[in-house]
Coordinates of C-alpha atoms in Angstrom, one line a residue:
M1 CA 0.0 0.0 0.0
L2 CA 1.0 3.6 -0.3
R3 CA 1.5 3.9 3.4
T4 CA 4.1 1.1 3.3
I5 CA 5.8 1.8 0.0
L6 CA 5.8 5.6 -0.5
P7 CA 7.2 6.6 3.0
A8 CA 10.2 4.2 2.4
V9 CA 10.8 5.7 -1.0
A10 CA 10.6 9.3 0.4
A11 CA 12.9 8.5 3.2
L12 CA 15.5 7.0 0.8
A13 CA 15.2 10.1 -1.3
V14 CA 15.9 12.4 1.6
L15 CA 18.8 10.2 2.8
L16 CA 20.4 10.2 -0.6
S17 CA 19.9 13.9 -1.0
G18 CA 21.6 14.5 2.3
C19 CA 24.6 12.5 1.2
G20 CA 24.9 14.6 -1.9
I21 CA 23.5 12.0 -4.3
A22 CA 21.0 13.2 -6.9
T23 CA 17.8 11.3 -6.3
Q24 CA 16.6 11.4 -9.9
T25 CA 19.5 9.1 -10.8
A26 CA 19.7 7.1 -7.6
L27 CA 16.0 6.1 -7.7
P28 CA 14.0 4.6 -10.5
A29 CA 12.6 7.4 -12.6
A30 CA 8.9 6.9 -13.3
G31 CA 9.0 3.3 -12.1
A32 CA 11.0 0.3 -13.1
A33 CA 8.1 -1.1 -15.1
Q34 CA 7.9 1.9 -17.3
A35 CA 11.5 1.8 -18.3
E36 CA 11.1 -1.9 -19.1
D37 CA 7.7 -2.1 -20.7
A38 CA 6.6 1.3 -22.0
P39 CA 6.7 1.7 -25.8
G40 CA 7.8 4.7 -27.8
D41 CA 10.9 6.7 -28.5
H42 CA 13.0 8.1 -25.6
V43 CA 11.7 11.5 -24.6
S44 CA 13.8 14.0 -22.7
L45 CA 12.1 14.9 -19.4
P46 CA 12.9 17.5 -16.8
P47 CA 14.7 16.2 -13.7
L48 CA 12.5 14.6 -11.1
P49 CA 11.1 17.2 -8.7
P50 CA 12.3 17.0 -5.1
V51 CA 10.3 15.0 -2.5
R52 CA 8.8 17.6 -0.1
H53 CA 6.2 15.3 1.4
E54 CA 6.2 11.5 1.6
R55 CA 2.7 11.0 0.0
T56 CA 2.6 13.2 -3.1
L57 CA 3.1 12.9 -6.8
P58 CA 6.9 13.3 -6.7
T59 CA 7.1 10.4 -4.4
L60 CA 4.8 8.4 -6.7
M61 CA 7.2 9.2 -9.6
R62 CA 9.9 7.3 -7.8
A63 CA 7.8 4.3 -6.7
P64 CA 8.3 1.1 -8.7
D65 CA 5.4 -0.2 -10.8
N66 CA 4.4 -3.8 -9.8
G67 CA 1.2 -4.4 -11.8
S68 CA 1.1 -8.1 -12.6
D69 CA -0.8 -11.4 -12.5
L70 CA -3.9 -10.3 -14.5
R71 CA -6.3 -13.2 -14.0
R72 CA -9.5 -13.9 -15.9
E73 CA -11.5 -15.4 -13.1
R74 CA -14.8 -16.1 -14.8
V75 CA -17.0 -15.2 -17.8
L76 CA -19.7 -12.7 -16.9
E77 CA -21.3 -12.4 -20.3
T78 CA -20.9 -13.1 -24.0
N79 CA -22.8 -11.0 -26.5
D80 CA -22.6 -10.6 -30.3
A81 CA -19.4 -8.5 -30.2
Y82 CA -17.3 -9.4 -27.2
T83 CA -16.9 -11.5 -24.0
T84 CA -16.8 -10.0 -20.6
Y85 CA -14.7 -11.4 -17.8
R86 CA -14.4 -10.7 -14.1
V87 CA -10.7 -10.2 -13.5
S88 CA -8.2 -9.2 -10.9
Y89 CA -4.6 -8.1 -10.8
R90 CA -1.8 -7.1 -8.4
S91 CA -1.3 -3.5 -7.4
E92 CA 1.3 -2.9 -4.7
D93 CA 0.5 -5.6 -2.1
L94 CA -3.2 -5.6 -3.0
R95 CA -5.4 -7.6 -5.4
V96 CA -7.7 -5.3 -7.3
S97 CA -10.8 -6.5 -9.1
G98 CA -12.2 -5.3 -12.4
V99 CA -13.8 -6.2 -15.7
L100 CA -12.2 -7.1 -19.0
H101 CA -14.0 -6.9 -22.4
V102 CA -12.4 -8.9 -25.2
P103 CA -13.8 -8.4 -28.7
H104 CA -14.4 -11.6 -30.6
G105 CA -11.5 -12.4 -32.8
A106 CA -9.2 -9.9 -31.1
D107 CA -5.6 -10.6 -31.9
R108 CA -2.9 -8.1 -30.9
S109 CA -5.6 -5.5 -30.8
P110 CA -5.4 -2.1 -29.2
A111 CA -6.5 -1.8 -25.6
V112 CA -7.9 0.9 -23.3
V113 CA -7.8 1.1 -19.5
I114 CA -10.8 2.8 -17.9
A115 CA -10.4 5.1 -14.8
R116 CA -14.0 5.6 -13.5
G117 CA -15.5 8.4 -11.5
Y118 CA -16.1 8.3 -7.7
K119 CA -18.6 5.9 -6.2
N120 CA -19.2 5.4 -2.5
P121 CA -17.6 2.0 -1.6
R122 CA -20.6 1.0 0.5
S123 CA -23.0 1.2 -2.4
Y124 CA -20.6 0.4 -5.3
V125 CA -21.5 -2.5 -7.5
P126 CA -18.5 -4.3 -9.0
G127 CA -17.9 -3.3 -12.6
G128 CA -20.9 -1.0 -12.2
S129 CA -19.8 2.3 -14.0
M130 CA -19.3 3.6 -17.5
N131 CA -21.1 0.6 -19.0
T132 CA -22.3 2.2 -22.2
G133 CA -18.8 3.8 -22.9
R134 CA -17.1 0.4 -22.3
D135 CA -19.6 -1.3 -24.6
Y136 CA -18.9 1.4 -27.3
L137 CA -15.2 1.0 -27.1
A138 CA -15.3 -2.8 -27.1
R139 CA -17.6 -2.8 -30.2
A140 CA -15.1 -0.5 -31.8
G141 CA -12.5 -3.2 -31.5
Y142 CA -10.7 -2.3 -28.3
V143 CA -9.9 -4.7 -25.5
V144 CA -11.2 -2.8 -22.4
L145 CA -9.9 -3.2 -18.9
Y146 CA -12.0 -1.5 -16.3
T147 CA -10.6 -1.3 -12.7
D148 CA -12.8 -1.2 -9.6
Y149 CA -10.0 0.4 -7.6
R150 CA -8.9 -0.6 -4.2
N151 CA -11.6 -0.6 -1.5
H152 CA -14.3 -1.2 -4.2
G153 CA -15.9 -4.3 -5.6
Y154 CA -13.9 -7.5 -4.8
S155 CA -10.7 -5.5 -4.3
D156 CA -8.6 -5.6 -1.1
A157 CA -8.9 -2.8 1.4
D158 CA -6.6 0.2 1.9
P159 CA -7.7 2.1 5.0
D160 CA -5.3 5.0 4.3
N161 CA -6.5 5.8 0.8
D162 CA -8.9 8.7 1.7
A163 CA -6.3 10.3 4.0
E164 CA -3.8 10.2 1.1
L165 CA -6.2 12.0 -1.3
R166 CA -7.0 8.7 -3.0
L167 CA -3.5 8.5 -4.6
G168 CA -4.0 4.7 -4.4
F169 CA -6.5 5.0 -7.3
T170 CA -3.7 6.5 -9.4
V171 CA -1.4 3.6 -8.4
D172 CA -4.2 1.1 -9.3
V173 CA -4.6 2.6 -12.8
I174 CA -0.8 2.6 -13.5
N175 CA -0.6 -1.0 -12.4
A176 CA -3.7 -1.9 -14.5
V177 CA -1.8 -0.7 -17.6
V178 CA 1.4 -2.5 -16.5
A179 CA -0.5 -5.7 -15.6
L180 CA -2.3 -5.7 -19.0
R181 CA 0.9 -5.1 -20.8
R182 CA 2.6 -7.9 -19.0
S183 CA -0.4 -10.3 -19.2
G184 CA 0.7 -12.1 -22.4
L185 CA -2.9 -12.1 -23.6
R186 CA -2.8 -12.8 -27.3
A187 CA -5.8 -10.5 -27.7
V188 CA -3.8 -7.4 -26.6
D189 CA -1.1 -5.5 -28.4
P190 CA 1.1 -4.4 -25.5
D191 CA 2.5 -1.5 -27.5
R192 CA -1.0 0.0 -28.1
I193 CA -2.7 0.9 -24.8
G194 CA -4.7 4.1 -24.1
L195 CA -6.4 5.5 -21.1
V196 CA -9.9 6.9 -20.7
G197 CA -10.8 8.7 -17.4
R198 CA -14.2 10.2 -16.4
S199 CA -14.9 12.7 -13.7
M200 CA -12.6 11.7 -10.7
G201 CA -11.0 9.3 -13.1
G202 CA -10.1 12.2 -15.3
G203 CA -8.1 13.5 -12.3
V204 CA -6.5 10.1 -12.0
A205 CA -5.6 10.3 -15.7
Y206 CA -3.9 13.7 -15.1
N207 CA -1.9 12.1 -12.3
V208 CA -0.9 9.1 -14.5
L209 CA 0.2 11.4 -17.4
A210 CA 2.3 13.5 -15.0
T211 CA 3.9 10.7 -13.1
R212 CA 4.3 8.1 -15.8
P213 CA 5.2 9.8 -19.1
G214 CA 4.9 7.4 -22.0
L215 CA 3.1 4.7 -20.0
V216 CA 0.1 5.0 -22.3
D217 CA -0.1 6.1 -26.0
A218 CA -3.0 8.5 -25.6
A219 CA -5.5 9.7 -23.0
V220 CA -9.1 10.8 -23.2
L221 CA -10.7 12.7 -20.3
L222 CA -14.5 13.0 -19.9
S223 CA -15.8 15.8 -17.7
P224 CA -12.7 15.6 -15.5
I225 CA -12.2 17.1 -12.1
S226 CA -9.5 19.7 -11.6
A227 CA -5.8 19.1 -12.1
D228 CA -5.3 21.3 -9.0
A229 CA -5.8 19.4 -5.7
V230 CA -7.2 22.3 -3.7
D231 CA -10.0 22.8 -6.2
N232 CA -11.1 19.3 -5.8
V233 CA -11.0 19.3 -2.0
E234 CA -12.8 22.6 -1.6
I235 CA -15.6 21.7 -3.9
L236 CA -15.9 17.9 -3.7
T237 CA -14.6 17.0 -0.3
R238 CA -15.1 19.9 2.2
P239 CA -18.9 20.5 1.7
G240 CA -21.2 18.4 3.9
L241 CA -21.0 17.2 7.5
R242 CA -20.7 13.6 6.4
R243 CA -17.3 14.5 4.8
S244 CA -15.8 16.2 7.8
E245 CA -14.0 13.0 9.0
R246 CA -12.4 12.6 5.6
M247 CA -11.4 16.3 5.6
A248 CA -9.9 16.0 9.0
A249 CA -7.8 13.0 7.8
L250 CA -6.6 14.9 4.8
E251 CA -5.6 17.9 6.9
K252 CA -3.7 15.6 9.3
T253 CA -1.7 14.2 6.4
Y254 CA -1.1 17.3 4.3
G255 CA -2.2 20.4 6.3
V256 CA -4.9 22.8 5.5
P257 CA -5.6 23.0 1.7
D258 CA -3.6 25.9 0.4
P259 CA -2.4 26.6 -3.1
A260 CA 0.9 28.0 -1.6
S261 CA 1.5 24.9 0.4
P262 CA 4.3 22.7 -1.0
A263 CA 2.4 19.5 -0.1
W264 CA -0.7 20.7 -1.9
Q265 CA 1.3 21.9 -4.9
D266 CA 2.9 18.5 -5.1
L267 CA -0.6 16.8 -5.0
S268 CA -1.6 18.7 -8.2
A269 CA -0.8 17.3 -11.6
S270 CA -0.8 20.8 -13.0
S271 CA 2.4 21.4 -11.2
F272 CA 4.0 18.8 -13.4
F273 CA 2.5 19.3 -16.8
D274 CA 6.0 19.7 -18.2
R275 CA 6.3 15.9 -17.8
V276 CA 3.2 15.1 -20.0
V277 CA 4.3 13.6 -23.3
D278 CA 1.2 11.7 -24.3
P279 CA -1.5 13.3 -26.5
V280 CA -4.7 14.2 -24.6
M281 CA -8.3 14.9 -25.6
I282 CA -10.7 16.4 -23.1
H283 CA -14.5 16.4 -23.5
H284 CA -16.6 18.7 -21.2
G285 CA -20.1 20.1 -21.1
T286 CA -20.5 23.8 -20.8
A287 CA -23.2 23.5 -18.1
D288 CA -21.4 21.0 -15.9
R289 CA -22.1 21.9 -12.2
T290 CA -20.1 19.1 -10.7
C291 CA -16.8 19.7 -12.4
P292 CA -16.8 23.4 -13.6
P293 CA -15.8 23.9 -17.2
E294 CA -13.2 26.4 -15.9
W295 CA -11.2 23.5 -14.5
T296 CA -10.8 22.1 -18.0
R297 CA -10.0 25.6 -19.5
R298 CA -7.2 26.0 -17.0
A299 CA -5.8 22.5 -17.4
A300 CA -5.8 22.8 -21.2
A301 CA -4.1 26.2 -21.0
G302 CA -1.5 24.8 -18.7
L303 CA -0.9 21.7 -20.8
R304 CA -0.5 23.9 -23.9
E305 CA 1.9 26.2 -22.2
A306 CA 4.0 23.2 -21.2
G307 CA 4.1 22.0 -24.8
A308 CA 1.7 19.1 -24.5
D309 CA -0.5 17.9 -27.4
V310 CA -4.0 18.6 -26.0
S311 CA -7.4 19.2 -27.7
V312 CA -10.7 20.1 -26.1
R313 CA -14.2 19.4 -27.3
W314 CA -17.1 21.4 -25.7
Y315 CA -20.7 20.3 -25.6
D316 CA -23.2 23.2 -25.4
D317 CA -25.6 23.1 -22.4
A318 CA -24.4 19.6 -21.4
G319 CA -24.1 18.8 -17.7
H320 CA -21.7 16.4 -16.0
T321 CA -23.1 13.6 -18.0
V322 CA -23.1 14.2 -21.7
A323 CA -26.2 12.6 -23.2
G324 CA -28.1 11.9 -26.4
T325 CA -26.6 12.8 -29.8
Q326 CA -23.9 14.7 -28.0
W327 CA -22.8 11.5 -26.3
D328 CA -22.7 9.8 -29.7
D329 CA -20.5 12.6 -31.0
M330 CA -18.2 12.4 -28.0
M331 CA -17.7 8.7 -28.4
Q332 CA -17.1 8.9 -32.1
R333 CA -14.5 11.6 -31.5
T334 CA -12.9 9.5 -28.8
V335 CA -12.6 6.5 -31.1
R336 CA -11.2 8.5 -34.0
F337 CA -8.7 10.1 -31.6
L338 CA -7.6 6.7 -30.2
D339 CA -7.5 5.1 -33.6
A340 CA -5.2 7.8 -34.9
R341 CA -2.7 7.3 -32.0
L342 CA -3.0 3.6 -31.1

């Protein structure tokens, strides 16, 4: 878990720094699995940022990837286009559950990992999110791996995840990509894997892009949360008495949310947009009241300023869930974007 792995990595970084050793060369940059498995040409990246807090994105950049042992546990359904399996894989010292859609006749086909939006663990149904989008992608010929995340579905528990701003979800998505790449499934081309994240999963995707450059070949974000951690806490976590316990745990770990705080800066993917090398497409409704459109405007501007390849598609008067013919347009654009890059 993050509470057992990241503190050790951070401590080592501090120790090496104190001995005059540059941590970006002494520790694995962007994870051992990325250097071993990620496709694509070498891209020059800025030096790893210093570790200023033991549970932030710079620490995650130094943690090794250990996604492995992707198991197809049983068939859930077979339809006219694909077979759906219940699966699980290793992420840190946890086993994380999910769903895998394999199109009929898939052979070295492109794949997509899905990072879903937030669901309360107590009411969450395993594999129970983004069903229509997953169906669309599988019918378009993509092998689709959907992760439940830790603490959800049949996954193992991580009691520290909320207090660590759910960074464990980012770890689980990274390891889902790595496990899929290492799986040896004939249906999957390990050199053609994309990422699709919705709502909170869009924030997870920002984190993946910033901490693991080149891990995926392209990313699509649907109505994403902010790339700035303070935005998300103030709007999505602080409101409501039922969330006070979660807020107290966060403040115990990182201090009071403050854009000037080094810890909160290092929890924000926007602080590290200069590390993003993968093409990004963002879809957002102009009337989204859950994730304000301004968040995407700021993120897109920051990505462009950092030199990233980013495009944004707006849906007039659409809320947090894009529906109807606009949803069809969104998915068609998504598939065209992925087809061109995978």
